[in-house]
Short mmCIF file of N, CA, C and O in Angstrom, two decimals:
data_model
loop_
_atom_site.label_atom_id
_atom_site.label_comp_id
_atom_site.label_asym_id
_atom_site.label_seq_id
_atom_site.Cartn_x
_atom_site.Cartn_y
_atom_site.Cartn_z
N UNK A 1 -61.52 24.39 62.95
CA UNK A 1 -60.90 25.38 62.09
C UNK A 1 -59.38 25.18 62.04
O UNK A 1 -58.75 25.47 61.02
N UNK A 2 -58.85 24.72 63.05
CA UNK A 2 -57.47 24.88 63.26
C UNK A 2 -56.85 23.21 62.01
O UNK A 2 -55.94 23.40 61.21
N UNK A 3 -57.30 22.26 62.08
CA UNK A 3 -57.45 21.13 61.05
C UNK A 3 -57.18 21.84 59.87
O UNK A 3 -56.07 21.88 59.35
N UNK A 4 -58.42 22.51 59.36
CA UNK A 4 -58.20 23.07 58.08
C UNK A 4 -57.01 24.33 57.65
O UNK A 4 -56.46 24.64 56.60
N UNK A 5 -56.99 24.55 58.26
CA UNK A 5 -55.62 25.37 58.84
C UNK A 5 -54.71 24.41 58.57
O UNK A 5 -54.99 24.00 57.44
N UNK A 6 -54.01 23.97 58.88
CA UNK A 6 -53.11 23.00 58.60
C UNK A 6 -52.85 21.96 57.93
O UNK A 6 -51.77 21.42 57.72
N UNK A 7 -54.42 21.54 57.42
CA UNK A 7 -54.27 20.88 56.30
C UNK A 7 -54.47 21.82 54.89
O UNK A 7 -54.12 21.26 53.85
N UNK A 8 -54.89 22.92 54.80
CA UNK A 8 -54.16 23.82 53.44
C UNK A 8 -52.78 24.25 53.83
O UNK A 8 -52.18 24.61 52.82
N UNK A 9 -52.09 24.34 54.84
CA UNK A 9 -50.76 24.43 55.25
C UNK A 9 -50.10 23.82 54.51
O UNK A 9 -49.49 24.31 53.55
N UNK A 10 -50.10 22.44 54.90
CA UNK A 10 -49.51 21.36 54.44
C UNK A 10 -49.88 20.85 52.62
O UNK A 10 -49.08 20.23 51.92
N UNK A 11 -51.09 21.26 52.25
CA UNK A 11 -50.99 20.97 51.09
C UNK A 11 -50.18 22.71 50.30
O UNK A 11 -49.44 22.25 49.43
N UNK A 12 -50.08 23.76 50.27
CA UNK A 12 -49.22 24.51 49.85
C UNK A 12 -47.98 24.20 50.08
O UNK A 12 -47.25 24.25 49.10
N UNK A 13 -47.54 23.93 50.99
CA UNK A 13 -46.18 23.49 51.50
C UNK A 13 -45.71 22.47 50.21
O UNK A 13 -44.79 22.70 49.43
N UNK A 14 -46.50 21.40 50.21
CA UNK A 14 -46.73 20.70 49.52
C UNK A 14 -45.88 20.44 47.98
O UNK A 14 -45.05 19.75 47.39
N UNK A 15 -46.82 21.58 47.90
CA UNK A 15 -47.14 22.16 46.13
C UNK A 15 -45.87 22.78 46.28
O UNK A 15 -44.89 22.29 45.72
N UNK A 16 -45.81 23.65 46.88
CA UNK A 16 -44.19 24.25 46.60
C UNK A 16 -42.82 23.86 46.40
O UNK A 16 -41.90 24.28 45.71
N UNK A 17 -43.06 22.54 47.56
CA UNK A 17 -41.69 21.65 47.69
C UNK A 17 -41.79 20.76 46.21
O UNK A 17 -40.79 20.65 45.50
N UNK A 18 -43.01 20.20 45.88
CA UNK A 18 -43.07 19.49 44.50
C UNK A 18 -42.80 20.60 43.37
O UNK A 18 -41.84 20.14 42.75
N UNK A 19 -42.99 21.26 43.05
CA UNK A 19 -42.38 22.62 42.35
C UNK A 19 -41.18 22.56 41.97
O UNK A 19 -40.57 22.36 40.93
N UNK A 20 -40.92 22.83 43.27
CA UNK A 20 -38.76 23.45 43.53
C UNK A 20 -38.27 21.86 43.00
O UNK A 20 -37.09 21.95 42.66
N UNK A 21 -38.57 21.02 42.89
CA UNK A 21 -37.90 19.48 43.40
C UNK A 21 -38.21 18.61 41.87
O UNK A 21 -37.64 17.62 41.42
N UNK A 22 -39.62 19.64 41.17
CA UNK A 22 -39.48 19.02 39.48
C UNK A 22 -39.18 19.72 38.67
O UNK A 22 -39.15 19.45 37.47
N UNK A 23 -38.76 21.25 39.41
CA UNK A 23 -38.07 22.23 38.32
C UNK A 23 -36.80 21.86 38.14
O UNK A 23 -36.18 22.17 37.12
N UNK A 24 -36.20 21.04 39.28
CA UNK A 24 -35.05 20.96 38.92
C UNK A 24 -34.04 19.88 38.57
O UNK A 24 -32.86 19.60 38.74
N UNK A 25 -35.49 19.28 37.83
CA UNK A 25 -34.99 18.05 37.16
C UNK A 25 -34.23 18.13 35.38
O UNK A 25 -34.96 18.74 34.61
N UNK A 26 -33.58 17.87 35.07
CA UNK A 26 -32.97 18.22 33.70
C UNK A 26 -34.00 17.34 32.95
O UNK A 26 -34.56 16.29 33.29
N UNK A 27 -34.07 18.04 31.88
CA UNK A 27 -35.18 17.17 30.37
C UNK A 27 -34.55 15.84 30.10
O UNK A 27 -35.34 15.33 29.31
N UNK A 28 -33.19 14.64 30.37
CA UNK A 28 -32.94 14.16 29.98
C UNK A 28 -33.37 13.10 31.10
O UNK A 28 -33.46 11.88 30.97
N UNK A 29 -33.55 13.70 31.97
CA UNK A 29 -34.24 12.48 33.17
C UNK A 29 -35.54 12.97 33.52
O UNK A 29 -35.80 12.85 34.72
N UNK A 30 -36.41 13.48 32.82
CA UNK A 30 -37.78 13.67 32.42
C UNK A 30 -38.74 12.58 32.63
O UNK A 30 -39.56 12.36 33.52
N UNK A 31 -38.41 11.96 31.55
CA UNK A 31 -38.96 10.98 31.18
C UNK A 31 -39.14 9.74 31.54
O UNK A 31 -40.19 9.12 31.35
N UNK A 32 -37.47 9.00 32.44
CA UNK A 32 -37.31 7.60 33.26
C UNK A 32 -38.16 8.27 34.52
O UNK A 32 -39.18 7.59 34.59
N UNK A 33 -38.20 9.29 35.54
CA UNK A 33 -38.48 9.66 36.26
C UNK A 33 -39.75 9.74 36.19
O UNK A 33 -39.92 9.98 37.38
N UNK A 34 -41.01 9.74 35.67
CA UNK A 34 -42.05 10.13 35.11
C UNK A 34 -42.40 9.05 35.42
O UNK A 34 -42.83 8.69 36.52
N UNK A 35 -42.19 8.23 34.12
CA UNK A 35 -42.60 7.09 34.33
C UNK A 35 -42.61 6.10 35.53
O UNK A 35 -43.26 5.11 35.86
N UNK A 36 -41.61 6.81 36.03
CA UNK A 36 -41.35 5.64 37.79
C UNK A 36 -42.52 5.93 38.66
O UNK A 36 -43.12 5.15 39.39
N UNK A 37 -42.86 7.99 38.32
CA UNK A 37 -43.44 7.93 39.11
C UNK A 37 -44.94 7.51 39.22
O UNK A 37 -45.79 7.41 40.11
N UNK A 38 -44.83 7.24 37.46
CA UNK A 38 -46.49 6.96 37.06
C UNK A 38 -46.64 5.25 37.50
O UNK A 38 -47.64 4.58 37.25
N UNK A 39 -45.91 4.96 37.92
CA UNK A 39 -45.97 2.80 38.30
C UNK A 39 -45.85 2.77 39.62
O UNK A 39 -45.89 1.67 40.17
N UNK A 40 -45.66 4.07 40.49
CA UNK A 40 -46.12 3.85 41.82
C UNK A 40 -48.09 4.30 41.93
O UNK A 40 -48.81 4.02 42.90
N UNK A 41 -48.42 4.82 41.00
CA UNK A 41 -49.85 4.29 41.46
C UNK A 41 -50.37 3.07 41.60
O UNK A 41 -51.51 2.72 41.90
N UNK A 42 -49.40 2.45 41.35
CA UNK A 42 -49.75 0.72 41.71
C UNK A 42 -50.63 0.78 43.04
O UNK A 42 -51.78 0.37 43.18
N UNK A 43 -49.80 1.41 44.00
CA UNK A 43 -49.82 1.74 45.82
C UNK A 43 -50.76 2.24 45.63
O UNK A 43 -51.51 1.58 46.34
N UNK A 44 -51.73 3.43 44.87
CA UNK A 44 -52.80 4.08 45.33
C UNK A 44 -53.89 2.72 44.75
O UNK A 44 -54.94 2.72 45.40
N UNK A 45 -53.84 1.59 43.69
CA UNK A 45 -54.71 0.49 43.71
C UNK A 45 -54.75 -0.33 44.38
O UNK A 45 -55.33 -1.40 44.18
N UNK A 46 -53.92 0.10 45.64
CA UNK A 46 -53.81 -1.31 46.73
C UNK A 46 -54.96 -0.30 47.97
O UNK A 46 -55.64 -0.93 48.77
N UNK A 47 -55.00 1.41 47.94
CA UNK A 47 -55.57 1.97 48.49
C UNK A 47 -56.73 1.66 48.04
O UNK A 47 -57.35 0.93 48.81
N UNK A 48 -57.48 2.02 46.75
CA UNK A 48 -58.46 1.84 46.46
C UNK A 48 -58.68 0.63 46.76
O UNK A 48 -59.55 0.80 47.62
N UNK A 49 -58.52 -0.65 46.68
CA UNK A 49 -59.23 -1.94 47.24
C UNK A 49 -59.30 -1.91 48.58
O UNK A 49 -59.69 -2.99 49.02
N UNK A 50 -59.13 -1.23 49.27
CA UNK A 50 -58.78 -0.87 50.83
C UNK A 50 -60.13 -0.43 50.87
O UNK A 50 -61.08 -1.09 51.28
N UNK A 51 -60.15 0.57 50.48
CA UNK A 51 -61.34 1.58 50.60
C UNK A 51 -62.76 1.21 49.87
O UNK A 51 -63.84 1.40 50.44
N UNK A 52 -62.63 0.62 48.40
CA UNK A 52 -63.91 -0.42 48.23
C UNK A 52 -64.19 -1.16 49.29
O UNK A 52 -65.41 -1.28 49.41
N UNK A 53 -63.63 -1.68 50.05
CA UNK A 53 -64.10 -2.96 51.17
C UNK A 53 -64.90 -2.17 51.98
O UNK A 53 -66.01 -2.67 52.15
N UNK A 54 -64.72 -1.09 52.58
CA UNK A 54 -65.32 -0.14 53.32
C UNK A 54 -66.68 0.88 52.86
O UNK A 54 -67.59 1.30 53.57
N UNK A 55 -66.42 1.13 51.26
CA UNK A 55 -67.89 2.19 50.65
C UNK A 55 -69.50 1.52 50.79
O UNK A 55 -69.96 0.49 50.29
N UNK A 56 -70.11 2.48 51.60
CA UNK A 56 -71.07 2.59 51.62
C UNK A 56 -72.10 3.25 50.73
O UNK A 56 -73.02 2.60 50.23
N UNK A 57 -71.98 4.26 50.57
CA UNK A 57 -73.10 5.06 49.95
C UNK A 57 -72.75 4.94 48.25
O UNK A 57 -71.57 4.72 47.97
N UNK A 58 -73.68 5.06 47.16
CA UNK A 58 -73.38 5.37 46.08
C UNK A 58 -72.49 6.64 45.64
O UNK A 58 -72.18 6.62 44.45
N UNK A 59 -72.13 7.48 46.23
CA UNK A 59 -70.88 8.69 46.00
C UNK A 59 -70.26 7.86 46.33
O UNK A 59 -69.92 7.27 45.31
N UNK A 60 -69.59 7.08 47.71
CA UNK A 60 -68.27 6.57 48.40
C UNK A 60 -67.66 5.70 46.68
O UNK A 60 -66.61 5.95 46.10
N UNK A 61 -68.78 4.64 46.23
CA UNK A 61 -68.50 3.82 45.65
C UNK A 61 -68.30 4.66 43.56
O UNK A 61 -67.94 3.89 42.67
N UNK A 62 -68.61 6.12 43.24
CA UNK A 62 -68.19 6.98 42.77
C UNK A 62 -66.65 7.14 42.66
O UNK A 62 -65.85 6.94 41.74
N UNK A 63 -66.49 7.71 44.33
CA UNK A 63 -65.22 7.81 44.42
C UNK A 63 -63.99 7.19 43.89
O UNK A 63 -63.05 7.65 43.24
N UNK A 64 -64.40 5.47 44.57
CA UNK A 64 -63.57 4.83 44.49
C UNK A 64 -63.29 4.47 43.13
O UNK A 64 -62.21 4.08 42.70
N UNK A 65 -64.69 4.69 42.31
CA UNK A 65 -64.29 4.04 40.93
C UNK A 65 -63.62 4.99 39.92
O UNK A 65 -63.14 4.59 38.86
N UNK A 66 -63.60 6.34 40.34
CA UNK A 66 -62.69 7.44 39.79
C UNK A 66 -61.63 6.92 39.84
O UNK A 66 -60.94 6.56 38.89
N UNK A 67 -61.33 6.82 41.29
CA UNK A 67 -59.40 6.57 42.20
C UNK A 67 -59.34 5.58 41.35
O UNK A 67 -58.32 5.68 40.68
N UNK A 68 -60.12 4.45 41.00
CA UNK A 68 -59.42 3.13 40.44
C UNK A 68 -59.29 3.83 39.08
O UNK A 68 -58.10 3.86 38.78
N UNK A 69 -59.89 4.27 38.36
CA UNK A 69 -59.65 4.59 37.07
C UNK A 69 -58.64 5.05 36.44
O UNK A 69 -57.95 4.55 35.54
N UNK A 70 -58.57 6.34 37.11
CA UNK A 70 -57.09 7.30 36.98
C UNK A 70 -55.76 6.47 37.73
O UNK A 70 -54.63 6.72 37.32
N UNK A 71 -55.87 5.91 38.35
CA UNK A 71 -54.71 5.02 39.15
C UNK A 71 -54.42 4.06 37.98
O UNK A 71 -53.44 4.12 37.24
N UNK A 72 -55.14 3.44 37.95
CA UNK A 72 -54.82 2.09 36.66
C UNK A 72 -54.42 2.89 35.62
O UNK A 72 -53.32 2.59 35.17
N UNK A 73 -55.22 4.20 34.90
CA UNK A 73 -54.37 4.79 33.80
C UNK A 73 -53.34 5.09 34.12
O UNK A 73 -52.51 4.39 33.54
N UNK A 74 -52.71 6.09 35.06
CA UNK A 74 -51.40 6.22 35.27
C UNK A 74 -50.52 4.87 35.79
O UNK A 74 -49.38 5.20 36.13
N UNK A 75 -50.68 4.02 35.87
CA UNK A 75 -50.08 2.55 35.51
C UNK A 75 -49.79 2.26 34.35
O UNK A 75 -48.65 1.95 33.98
N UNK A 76 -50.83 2.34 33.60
CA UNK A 76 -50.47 1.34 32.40
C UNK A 76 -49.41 2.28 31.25
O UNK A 76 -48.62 1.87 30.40
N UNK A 77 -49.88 3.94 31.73
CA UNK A 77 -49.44 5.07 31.01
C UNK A 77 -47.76 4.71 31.38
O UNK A 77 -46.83 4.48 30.60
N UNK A 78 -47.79 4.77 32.58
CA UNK A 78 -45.99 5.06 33.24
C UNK A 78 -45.39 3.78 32.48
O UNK A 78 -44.29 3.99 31.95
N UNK A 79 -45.94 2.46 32.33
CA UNK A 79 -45.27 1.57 31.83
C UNK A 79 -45.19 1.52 30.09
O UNK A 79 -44.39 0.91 29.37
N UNK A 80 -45.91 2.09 29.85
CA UNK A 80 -46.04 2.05 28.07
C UNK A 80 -45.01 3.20 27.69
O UNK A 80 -44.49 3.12 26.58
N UNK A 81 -44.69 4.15 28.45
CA UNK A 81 -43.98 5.32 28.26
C UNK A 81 -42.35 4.80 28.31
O UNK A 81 -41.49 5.02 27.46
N UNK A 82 -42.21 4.00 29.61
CA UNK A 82 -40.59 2.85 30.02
C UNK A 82 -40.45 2.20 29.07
O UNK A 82 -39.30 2.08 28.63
N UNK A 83 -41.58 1.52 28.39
CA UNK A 83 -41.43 0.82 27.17
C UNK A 83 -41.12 1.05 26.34
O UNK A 83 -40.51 0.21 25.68
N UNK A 84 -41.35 2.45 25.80
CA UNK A 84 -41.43 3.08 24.22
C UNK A 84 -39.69 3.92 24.69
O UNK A 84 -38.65 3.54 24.15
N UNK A 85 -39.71 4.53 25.26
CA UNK A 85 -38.20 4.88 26.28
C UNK A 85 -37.15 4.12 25.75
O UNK A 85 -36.13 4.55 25.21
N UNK A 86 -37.55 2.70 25.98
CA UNK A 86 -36.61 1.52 26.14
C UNK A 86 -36.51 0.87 24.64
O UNK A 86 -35.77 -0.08 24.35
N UNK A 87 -37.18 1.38 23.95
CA UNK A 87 -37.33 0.91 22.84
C UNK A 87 -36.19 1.16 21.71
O UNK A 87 -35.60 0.45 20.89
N UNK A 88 -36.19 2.47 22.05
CA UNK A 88 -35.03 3.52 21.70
C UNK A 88 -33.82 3.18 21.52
O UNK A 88 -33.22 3.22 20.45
N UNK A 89 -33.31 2.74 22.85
CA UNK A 89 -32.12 1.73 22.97
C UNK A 89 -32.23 0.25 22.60
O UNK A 89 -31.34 -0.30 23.25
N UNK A 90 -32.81 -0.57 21.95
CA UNK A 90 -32.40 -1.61 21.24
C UNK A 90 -32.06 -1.57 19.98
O UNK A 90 -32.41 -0.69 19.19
N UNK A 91 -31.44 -2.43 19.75
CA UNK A 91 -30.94 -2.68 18.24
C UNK A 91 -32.04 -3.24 17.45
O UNK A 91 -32.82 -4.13 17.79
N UNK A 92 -31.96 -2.40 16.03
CA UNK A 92 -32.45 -3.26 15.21
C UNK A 92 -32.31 -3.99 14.18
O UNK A 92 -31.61 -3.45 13.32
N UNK A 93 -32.91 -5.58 13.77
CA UNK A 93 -32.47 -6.27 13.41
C UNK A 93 -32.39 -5.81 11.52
O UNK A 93 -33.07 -5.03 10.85
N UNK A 94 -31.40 -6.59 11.23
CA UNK A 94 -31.70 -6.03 9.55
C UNK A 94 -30.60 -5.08 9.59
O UNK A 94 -29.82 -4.97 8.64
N UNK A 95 -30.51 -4.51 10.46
CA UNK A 95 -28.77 -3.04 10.44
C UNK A 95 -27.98 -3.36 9.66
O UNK A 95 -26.97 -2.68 9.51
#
């Protein structure tokens, strides 16, 4: 009991500190920030191959293919978003 105790502790704690810490980000760094944070799920697809090596049961191997799913989308999302971002700022030709 005392585990679970402290692990909803720690995930409210959590939630709160992520709260206070993206409220008080200004709209103009929204967006580079976002995206940075959407290309560190890279790290949760180095977890998931971690954890495929290990699934046993048909749920385990469920799991993992969720985690890979949503991980790779928020990859390819965070980088297409830096892209289109970045797009903004180039010149175009023909001006």
């Amino acid at each position: 009991m005392t585990g679970l105790l402290t692990d909803v502790t720690m995930f409210v704690l959590a939630v709160l500190v992520g709260f206070e810490v993206i409220s008080k980000v200004p709209a103009t760094l929204h967006t580079p920030l976002m995206s940075g944070a959407n290309s560190i799920h890279g790290i949760i697809l180095l977890g998931v191959v971690v954890v495929a090596g290990s699934a046993r049961t048909p749920l385990e191997y469920a799991l993992v293919a969720v985690a890979a799913a949503f991980a790779t989308a928020n990859v390819v999302g965070g980088y297409l978003v830096t892209d289109r971002m970045l797009e903004m700022f180039r010149t175009r030709e023909g001006r």
